[in-house]
Amino acid sequence: MPFAEAFSYICTSAFPVGTAAASSSPLGTVLTRTERDQMATKVVSASPRVEILAKSGINEIPTEYVRPESERLDLGDAFEEMKKAAEGPQIPVVDLQGFDSPDEEVRRACVEEVRKAATEWGVMHIVNHGIPLELIEQLRKAGKEFFDLPIEQKEQYANDQSSGKIQGYGSKLANNASGQLEWEDYFFHLIFPEEKINISIWPKQPTDYIEVTKKFARQLRAVVTKMLEVLSLGLGLEEGKLDRELGGMEDLLMQLKINYYPICPQPDLALGVEAHTDISALSFILHNMVPGLQIYYGSRWVTAKCVPDSIIMHVGDCLEILSNGKYKSILHRGLVNKEKVRISWAIFCEPPKDKIVLKPLEELVADGTPAKFPPRTFEQHIQHKLFRKTRGDFKTPN
């Protein structure tokens, strides 16, 4: 399946990988033309940019943005939900500086801290990650300045998913069985490896967007390398194992999606991003210190705090598969609010779509432990989640 067919599902494949093994259809099966045609009927035509709706002065959101009643039971304004969550369980904060310590005991403690967070939560705030805070501020500034441009200027970069042009400025098409839309616009493009990026579709305004984003991508790739080393050690593997299994420096892709969530007049009815697990191996998130991220943990939704100078890291489906379920691909979603625009920078680290077969690592099933996931390429995994979602098989927990 061309990657263009799957883009709508990259960030919102609302079907946890952990339930995949129970599917009646093999995960490795490539979809037939009939199945693809059935899925195509689920995609509706694009609505106006959400930014336009938000600035039009509406007091009620259009019906296509209203979530089903069962899903609305625990929705609310992101700021209010963050206040409510202050006394509950909190996403772990991991200090990555310990991994660079010459003290082996300190280094092992850092590995254990990451292992525990990835096993129990599937998500963590990373501090002392090594990316200069000044560069992160420059990235935030450049992204905000792009979305501050007039709509007609942003439309010069509009994507067209129907023709396979997936990179660029866009708004989410409906990709679920019931047809709801999400309260967000976005800009999406590949940022690493540099030899594979297409600079021609990157924003020319602001003028420093390209330079800043390329610098950030190089810095983040170093963090990706380090995190995969730590996570490898946490599984009892040698440091470079996971990075190699995912394609290494040449083939592991980093896709950037800048999400723009306008102020919403009815945040108790809408979602910026619906509940999903990421199809990536790892996902990294920066934001403008406006809350919105929620994690499904312990049979409840936990609202993420805004931790200064941190980067949020999610475990994605690919890493859950390689680890044979030891690391959890976490279900999460994005709330909206009445007060402030939220902007987030999500970077998805993905293997090549057909060069690598994803399966539990031999070292983790060598003792007779059964493999929880059948072998499949990344492309086949995308197809499976896409088909299950458009059939409406997955129900969001209440």
mmCIF file of N, CA and C in Angstrom, residues 257-352:
data_model
loop_
_atom_site.group_PDB
_atom_site.id
_atom_site.type_symbol
_atom_site.label_atom_id
_atom_site.label_comp_id
_atom_site.label_asym_id
_atom_site.label_seq_id
_atom_site.Cartn_x
_atom_site.Cartn_y
_atom_site.Cartn_z
ATOM 1 N N LYS A 257 4.957 16.345 12.584
ATOM 2 C CA LYS A 257 3.586 16.837 12.417
ATOM 3 C C LYS A 257 3.372 17.946 13.440
ATOM 4 N N ILE A 258 3.268 19.179 12.951
ATOM 5 C CA ILE A 258 2.956 20.312 13.823
ATOM 6 C C ILE A 258 1.440 20.399 13.911
ATOM 7 N N ASN A 259 0.903 20.173 15.090
ATOM 8 C CA ASN A 259 -0.545 20.186 15.302
ATOM 9 C C ASN A 259 -0.982 21.542 15.838
ATOM 10 N N TYR A 260 -1.995 22.108 15.213
ATOM 11 C CA TYR A 260 -2.517 23.415 15.615
ATOM 12 C C TYR A 260 -3.957 23.219 16.075
ATOM 13 N N TYR A 261 -4.187 23.406 17.388
ATOM 14 C CA TYR A 261 -5.512 23.204 17.976
ATOM 15 C C TYR A 261 -6.101 24.561 18.350
ATOM 16 N N PRO A 262 -7.011 25.102 17.549
ATOM 17 C CA PRO A 262 -7.598 26.403 17.872
ATOM 18 C C PRO A 262 -8.450 26.353 19.136
ATOM 19 N N ILE A 263 -8.739 27.518 19.680
ATOM 20 C CA ILE A 263 -9.693 27.616 20.790
ATOM 21 C C ILE A 263 -11.017 26.987 20.354
ATOM 22 N N CYS A 264 -11.626 26.228 21.249
ATOM 23 C CA CYS A 264 -12.865 25.516 20.921
ATOM 24 C C CYS A 264 -13.982 25.981 21.852
ATOM 25 N N PRO A 265 -15.139 26.410 21.311
ATOM 26 C CA PRO A 265 -16.220 26.896 22.175
ATOM 27 C C PRO A 265 -16.895 25.797 22.994
ATOM 28 N N GLN A 266 -16.733 24.545 22.590
ATOM 29 C CA GLN A 266 -17.357 23.430 23.316
ATOM 30 C C GLN A 266 -16.349 22.288 23.506
ATOM 31 N N PRO A 267 -15.366 22.485 24.365
ATOM 32 C CA PRO A 267 -14.333 21.455 24.541
ATOM 33 C C PRO A 267 -14.840 20.172 25.176
ATOM 34 N N ASP A 268 -16.032 20.214 25.759
ATOM 35 C CA ASP A 268 -16.607 19.004 26.346
ATOM 36 C C ASP A 268 -17.276 18.118 25.295
ATOM 37 N N LEU A 269 -17.277 18.580 24.039
ATOM 38 C CA LEU A 269 -17.893 17.807 22.961
ATOM 39 C C LEU A 269 -16.890 17.337 21.913
ATOM 40 N N ALA A 270 -15.709 17.932 21.884
ATOM 41 C CA ALA A 270 -14.766 17.702 20.788
ATOM 42 C C ALA A 270 -13.447 17.124 21.287
ATOM 43 N N LEU A 271 -12.661 16.639 20.339
ATOM 44 C CA LEU A 271 -11.294 16.197 20.617
ATOM 45 C C LEU A 271 -10.353 16.792 19.579
ATOM 46 N N GLY A 272 -9.164 17.180 20.044
ATOM 47 C CA GLY A 272 -8.146 17.613 19.098
ATOM 48 C C GLY A 272 -7.604 16.427 18.330
ATOM 49 N N VAL A 273 -7.360 15.348 19.032
ATOM 50 C CA VAL A 273 -6.951 14.072 18.431
ATOM 51 C C VAL A 273 -7.678 12.969 19.182
ATOM 52 N N GLU A 274 -8.326 12.079 18.450
ATOM 53 C CA GLU A 274 -9.072 11.018 19.107
ATOM 54 C C GLU A 274 -8.135 9.953 19.660
ATOM 55 N N ALA A 275 -8.673 9.079 20.498
ATOM 56 C CA ALA A 275 -7.867 8.055 21.166
ATOM 57 C C ALA A 275 -7.195 7.143 20.150
ATOM 58 N N HIS A 276 -5.904 6.888 20.361
ATOM 59 C CA HIS A 276 -5.133 6.088 19.417
ATOM 60 C C HIS A 276 -3.832 5.614 20.045
ATOM 61 N N THR A 277 -3.222 4.636 19.452
ATOM 62 C CA THR A 277 -1.826 4.317 19.713
ATOM 63 C C THR A 277 -1.046 4.700 18.465
ATOM 64 N N ASP A 278 0.223 5.061 18.635
ATOM 65 C CA ASP A 278 1.040 5.473 17.493
ATOM 66 C C ASP A 278 1.598 4.249 16.775
ATOM 67 N N ILE A 279 1.598 4.289 15.449
ATOM 68 C CA ILE A 279 2.153 3.173 14.687
ATOM 69 C C ILE A 279 3.677 3.210 14.662
ATOM 70 N N SER A 280 4.262 4.272 15.137
ATOM 71 C CA SER A 280 5.712 4.457 15.107
ATOM 72 C C SER A 280 6.420 3.499 16.068
ATOM 73 N N ALA A 281 7.753 3.605 16.108
ATOM 74 C CA ALA A 281 8.531 2.921 17.141
ATOM 75 C C ALA A 281 8.586 3.784 18.392
ATOM 76 N N LEU A 282 8.975 5.040 18.208
ATOM 77 C CA LEU A 282 8.963 6.045 19.267
ATOM 78 C C LEU A 282 8.331 7.308 18.721
ATOM 79 N N SER A 283 7.673 8.065 19.587
ATOM 80 C CA SER A 283 7.140 9.383 19.233
ATOM 81 C C SER A 283 7.612 10.381 20.276
ATOM 82 N N PHE A 284 8.030 11.552 19.811
ATOM 83 C CA PHE A 284 8.491 12.616 20.696
ATOM 84 C C PHE A 284 7.577 13.818 20.516
ATOM 85 N N ILE A 285 7.204 14.462 21.625
ATOM 86 C CA ILE A 285 6.261 15.579 21.572
ATOM 87 C C ILE A 285 6.797 16.781 22.337
ATOM 88 N N LEU A 286 6.806 17.917 21.653
ATOM 89 C CA LEU A 286 7.011 19.222 22.271
ATOM 90 C C LEU A 286 5.704 19.982 22.160
ATOM 91 N N HIS A 287 5.488 20.970 23.022
ATOM 92 C CA HIS A 287 4.270 21.770 22.923
ATOM 93 C C HIS A 287 4.535 23.167 23.459
ATOM 94 N N ASN A 288 3.542 24.019 23.327
ATOM 95 C CA ASN A 288 3.686 25.425 23.737
ATOM 96 C C ASN A 288 3.217 25.664 25.168
ATOM 97 N N MET A 289 3.334 24.636 26.003
ATOM 98 C CA MET A 289 2.994 24.709 27.434
ATOM 99 C C MET A 289 1.507 24.943 27.670
ATOM 100 N N VAL A 290 0.692 24.529 26.705
ATOM 101 C CA VAL A 290 -0.759 24.509 26.881
ATOM 102 C C VAL A 290 -1.157 23.042 27.008
ATOM 103 N N PRO A 291 -1.917 22.653 28.046
ATOM 104 C CA PRO A 291 -2.238 21.237 28.256
ATOM 105 C C PRO A 291 -3.170 20.686 27.192
ATOM 106 N N GLY A 292 -3.251 19.366 27.130
ATOM 107 C CA GLY A 292 -4.147 18.715 26.184
ATOM 108 C C GLY A 292 -3.950 17.210 26.108
ATOM 109 N N LEU A 293 -2.709 16.751 26.273
ATOM 110 C CA LEU A 293 -2.430 15.323 26.165
ATOM 111 C C LEU A 293 -3.032 14.547 27.332
ATOM 112 N N GLN A 294 -3.721 13.459 27.001
ATOM 113 C CA GLN A 294 -4.210 12.519 28.008
ATOM 114 C C GLN A 294 -3.741 11.109 27.668
ATOM 115 N N ILE A 295 -3.361 10.363 28.713
ATOM 116 C CA ILE A 295 -2.893 8.990 28.598
ATOM 117 C C ILE A 295 -3.895 8.070 29.278
ATOM 118 N N TYR A 296 -4.218 6.939 28.655
ATOM 119 C CA TYR A 296 -5.111 5.975 29.297
ATOM 120 C C TYR A 296 -4.276 5.028 30.148
ATOM 121 N N TYR A 297 -4.418 5.169 31.459
ATOM 122 C CA TYR A 297 -3.578 4.430 32.406
ATOM 123 C C TYR A 297 -4.421 4.016 33.603
ATOM 124 N N GLY A 298 -4.345 2.749 33.956
ATOM 125 C CA GLY A 298 -5.078 2.271 35.122
ATOM 126 C C GLY A 298 -6.573 2.464 35.011
ATOM 127 N N SER A 299 -7.128 2.207 33.831
ATOM 128 C CA SER A 299 -8.576 2.305 33.580
ATOM 129 C C SER A 299 -9.113 3.723 33.716
ATOM 130 N N ARG A 300 -8.251 4.723 33.489
ATOM 131 C CA ARG A 300 -8.711 6.110 33.544
ATOM 132 C C ARG A 300 -7.832 6.958 32.636
ATOM 133 N N TRP A 301 -8.357 8.135 32.273
ATOM 134 C CA TRP A 301 -7.581 9.087 31.487
ATOM 135 C C TRP A 301 -6.790 9.993 32.430
ATOM 136 N N VAL A 302 -5.481 10.057 32.207
ATOM 137 C CA VAL A 302 -4.578 10.879 33.005
ATOM 138 C C VAL A 302 -4.123 12.061 32.154
ATOM 139 N N THR A 303 -4.359 13.271 32.636
ATOM 140 C CA THR A 303 -3.962 14.472 31.902
ATOM 141 C C THR A 303 -2.509 14.808 32.199
ATOM 142 N N ALA A 304 -1.725 14.964 31.149
ATOM 143 C CA ALA A 304 -0.297 15.240 31.312
ATOM 144 C C ALA A 304 -0.072 16.656 31.828
ATOM 145 N N LYS A 305 0.817 16.789 32.802
ATOM 146 C CA LYS A 305 1.248 18.106 33.254
ATOM 147 C C LYS A 305 2.175 18.728 32.216
ATOM 148 N N CYS A 306 2.304 20.033 32.269
ATOM 149 C CA CYS A 306 3.257 20.742 31.412
ATOM 150 C C CYS A 306 4.573 20.862 32.180
ATOM 151 N N VAL A 307 5.514 19.985 31.902
ATOM 152 C CA VAL A 307 6.796 19.948 32.609
ATOM 153 C C VAL A 307 7.801 20.808 31.847
ATOM 154 N N PRO A 308 8.289 21.891 32.449
ATOM 155 C CA PRO A 308 9.222 22.785 31.744
ATOM 156 C C PRO A 308 10.467 22.046 31.249
ATOM 157 N N ASP A 309 10.927 22.424 30.077
ATOM 158 C CA ASP A 309 12.193 21.950 29.495
ATOM 159 C C ASP A 309 12.216 20.451 29.228
ATOM 160 N N SER A 310 11.051 19.845 29.129
ATOM 161 C CA SER A 310 10.998 18.399 28.894
ATOM 162 C C SER A 310 10.516 18.099 27.480
ATOM 163 N N ILE A 311 10.777 16.869 27.054
ATOM 164 C CA ILE A 311 10.201 16.317 25.832
ATOM 165 C C ILE A 311 9.419 15.076 26.245
ATOM 166 N N ILE A 312 8.203 14.941 25.748
ATOM 167 C CA ILE A 312 7.408 13.750 26.024
ATOM 168 C C ILE A 312 7.799 12.667 25.024
ATOM 169 N N MET A 313 8.009 11.464 25.503
ATOM 170 C CA MET A 313 8.315 10.340 24.618
ATOM 171 C C MET A 313 7.300 9.228 24.811
ATOM 172 N N HIS A 314 6.694 8.787 23.702
ATOM 173 C CA HIS A 314 5.763 7.664 23.696
ATOM 174 C C HIS A 314 6.432 6.428 23.126
ATOM 175 N N VAL A 315 6.099 5.285 23.654
ATOM 176 C CA VAL A 315 6.378 4.014 22.993
ATOM 177 C C VAL A 315 5.306 3.803 21.933
ATOM 178 N N GLY A 316 5.707 3.404 20.727
ATOM 179 C CA GLY A 316 4.766 3.128 19.652
ATOM 180 C C GLY A 316 4.630 1.639 19.378
ATOM 181 N N ASP A 317 3.760 1.316 18.433
ATOM 182 C CA ASP A 317 3.452 -0.078 18.127
ATOM 183 C C ASP A 317 4.689 -0.893 17.748
ATOM 184 N N CYS A 318 5.570 -0.311 16.912
ATOM 185 C CA CYS A 318 6.723 -1.076 16.421
ATOM 186 C C CYS A 318 7.616 -1.537 17.567
ATOM 187 N N LEU A 319 7.813 -0.672 18.544
ATOM 188 C CA LEU A 319 8.647 -1.048 19.684
ATOM 189 C C LEU A 319 7.934 -2.068 20.564
ATOM 190 N N GLU A 320 6.619 -1.956 20.682
ATOM 191 C CA GLU A 320 5.889 -2.972 21.446
ATOM 192 C C GLU A 320 6.043 -4.336 20.788
ATOM 193 N N ILE A 321 5.984 -4.365 19.462
ATOM 194 C CA ILE A 321 6.140 -5.631 18.747
ATOM 195 C C ILE A 321 7.537 -6.209 18.962
ATOM 196 N N LEU A 322 8.575 -5.396 18.739
ATOM 197 C CA LEU A 322 9.949 -5.877 18.889
ATOM 198 C C LEU A 322 10.221 -6.380 20.307
ATOM 199 N N SER A 323 9.639 -5.699 21.298
ATOM 200 C CA SER A 323 9.871 -6.080 22.703
ATOM 201 C C SER A 323 8.954 -7.201 23.165
ATOM 202 N N ASN A 324 8.130 -7.714 22.254
ATOM 203 C CA ASN A 324 7.155 -8.766 22.566
ATOM 204 C C ASN A 324 6.208 -8.345 23.683
ATOM 205 N N GLY A 325 5.839 -7.075 23.661
ATOM 206 C CA GLY A 325 4.851 -6.575 24.607
ATOM 207 C C GLY A 325 5.409 -6.091 25.923
ATOM 208 N N LYS A 326 6.722 -6.167 26.107
ATOM 209 C CA LYS A 326 7.301 -5.685 27.368
ATOM 210 C C LYS A 326 7.162 -4.169 27.470
ATOM 211 N N TYR A 327 7.411 -3.464 26.390
ATOM 212 C CA TYR A 327 7.185 -2.024 26.342
ATOM 213 C C TYR A 327 5.803 -1.781 25.741
ATOM 214 N N LYS A 328 5.042 -0.856 26.327
ATOM 215 C CA LYS A 328 3.636 -0.686 25.982
ATOM 216 C C LYS A 328 3.395 0.490 25.031
ATOM 217 N N SER A 329 2.725 0.212 23.929
ATOM 218 C CA SER A 329 2.266 1.272 23.032
ATOM 219 C C SER A 329 1.010 1.867 23.652
ATOM 220 N N ILE A 330 1.135 3.082 24.145
ATOM 221 C CA ILE A 330 0.121 3.640 25.034
ATOM 222 C C ILE A 330 -1.026 4.305 24.270
ATOM 223 N N LEU A 331 -2.246 4.063 24.744
ATOM 224 C CA LEU A 331 -3.423 4.727 24.195
ATOM 225 C C LEU A 331 -3.456 6.161 24.715
ATOM 226 N N HIS A 332 -3.622 7.127 23.816
ATOM 227 C CA HIS A 332 -3.642 8.530 24.230
ATOM 228 C C HIS A 332 -4.538 9.341 23.302
ATOM 229 N N ARG A 333 -4.866 10.564 23.732
ATOM 230 C CA ARG A 333 -5.725 11.443 22.950
ATOM 231 C C ARG A 333 -5.400 12.891 23.299
ATOM 232 N N GLY A 334 -5.989 13.826 22.555
ATOM 233 C CA GLY A 334 -5.726 15.240 22.797
ATOM 234 C C GLY A 334 -6.999 16.021 23.065
ATOM 235 N N LEU A 335 -7.061 16.689 24.224
ATOM 236 C CA LEU A 335 -8.187 17.560 24.560
ATOM 237 C C LEU A 335 -7.981 18.945 23.962
ATOM 238 N N VAL A 336 -9.055 19.721 23.921
ATOM 239 C CA VAL A 336 -8.985 21.118 23.492
ATOM 240 C C VAL A 336 -9.494 22.003 24.626
ATOM 241 N N ASN A 337 -9.453 23.319 24.437
ATOM 242 C CA ASN A 337 -9.865 24.221 25.511
ATOM 243 C C ASN A 337 -10.445 25.515 24.956
ATOM 244 N N LYS A 338 -11.060 26.309 25.844
ATOM 245 C CA LYS A 338 -11.708 27.569 25.466
ATOM 246 C C LYS A 338 -10.784 28.776 25.514
ATOM 247 N N GLU A 339 -9.592 28.622 26.113
ATOM 248 C CA GLU A 339 -8.777 29.784 26.453
ATOM 249 C C GLU A 339 -7.624 30.077 25.507
ATOM 250 N N LYS A 340 -6.868 29.036 25.143
ATOM 251 C CA LYS A 340 -5.623 29.269 24.415
ATOM 252 C C LYS A 340 -5.447 28.270 23.276
ATOM 253 N N VAL A 341 -4.841 28.755 22.196
ATOM 254 C CA VAL A 341 -4.439 27.869 21.113
ATOM 255 C C VAL A 341 -3.345 26.934 21.625
ATOM 256 N N ARG A 342 -3.459 25.671 21.303
ATOM 257 C CA ARG A 342 -2.390 24.716 21.634
ATOM 258 C C ARG A 342 -1.674 24.322 20.349
ATOM 259 N N ILE A 343 -0.354 24.331 20.398
ATOM 260 C CA ILE A 343 0.461 23.856 19.281
ATOM 261 C C ILE A 343 1.392 22.778 19.816
ATOM 262 N N SER A 344 1.455 21.670 19.132
ATOM 263 C CA SER A 344 2.395 20.615 19.524
ATOM 264 C C SER A 344 3.207 20.183 18.311
ATOM 265 N N TRP A 345 4.423 19.740 18.590
ATOM 266 C CA TRP A 345 5.329 19.243 17.558
ATOM 267 C C TRP A 345 5.530 17.761 17.836
ATOM 268 N N ALA A 346 4.933 16.903 17.034
ATOM 269 C CA ALA A 346 5.041 15.459 17.222
ATOM 270 C C ALA A 346 5.985 14.894 16.168
ATOM 271 N N ILE A 347 6.993 14.164 16.614
ATOM 272 C CA ILE A 347 7.953 13.553 15.699
ATOM 273 C C ILE A 347 7.832 12.045 15.831
ATOM 274 N N PHE A 348 7.504 11.390 14.721
ATOM 275 C CA PHE A 348 7.273 9.951 14.703
ATOM 276 C C PHE A 348 8.481 9.249 14.088
ATOM 277 N N CYS A 349 9.086 8.346 14.839
ATOM 278 C CA CYS A 349 10.264 7.596 14.384
ATOM 279 C C CYS A 349 9.790 6.242 13.872
ATOM 280 N N GLU A 350 9.936 6.024 12.566
ATOM 281 C CA GLU A 350 9.329 4.869 11.915
ATOM 282 C C GLU A 350 10.347 4.071 11.114
ATOM 283 N N PRO A 351 10.187 2.750 11.047
ATOM 284 C CA PRO A 351 11.045 1.937 10.186
ATOM 285 C C PRO A 351 10.631 2.095 8.729
ATOM 286 N N PRO A 352 11.479 1.658 7.789
ATOM 287 C CA PRO A 352 11.049 1.656 6.388
ATOM 288 C C PRO A 352 9.851 0.739 6.216
#
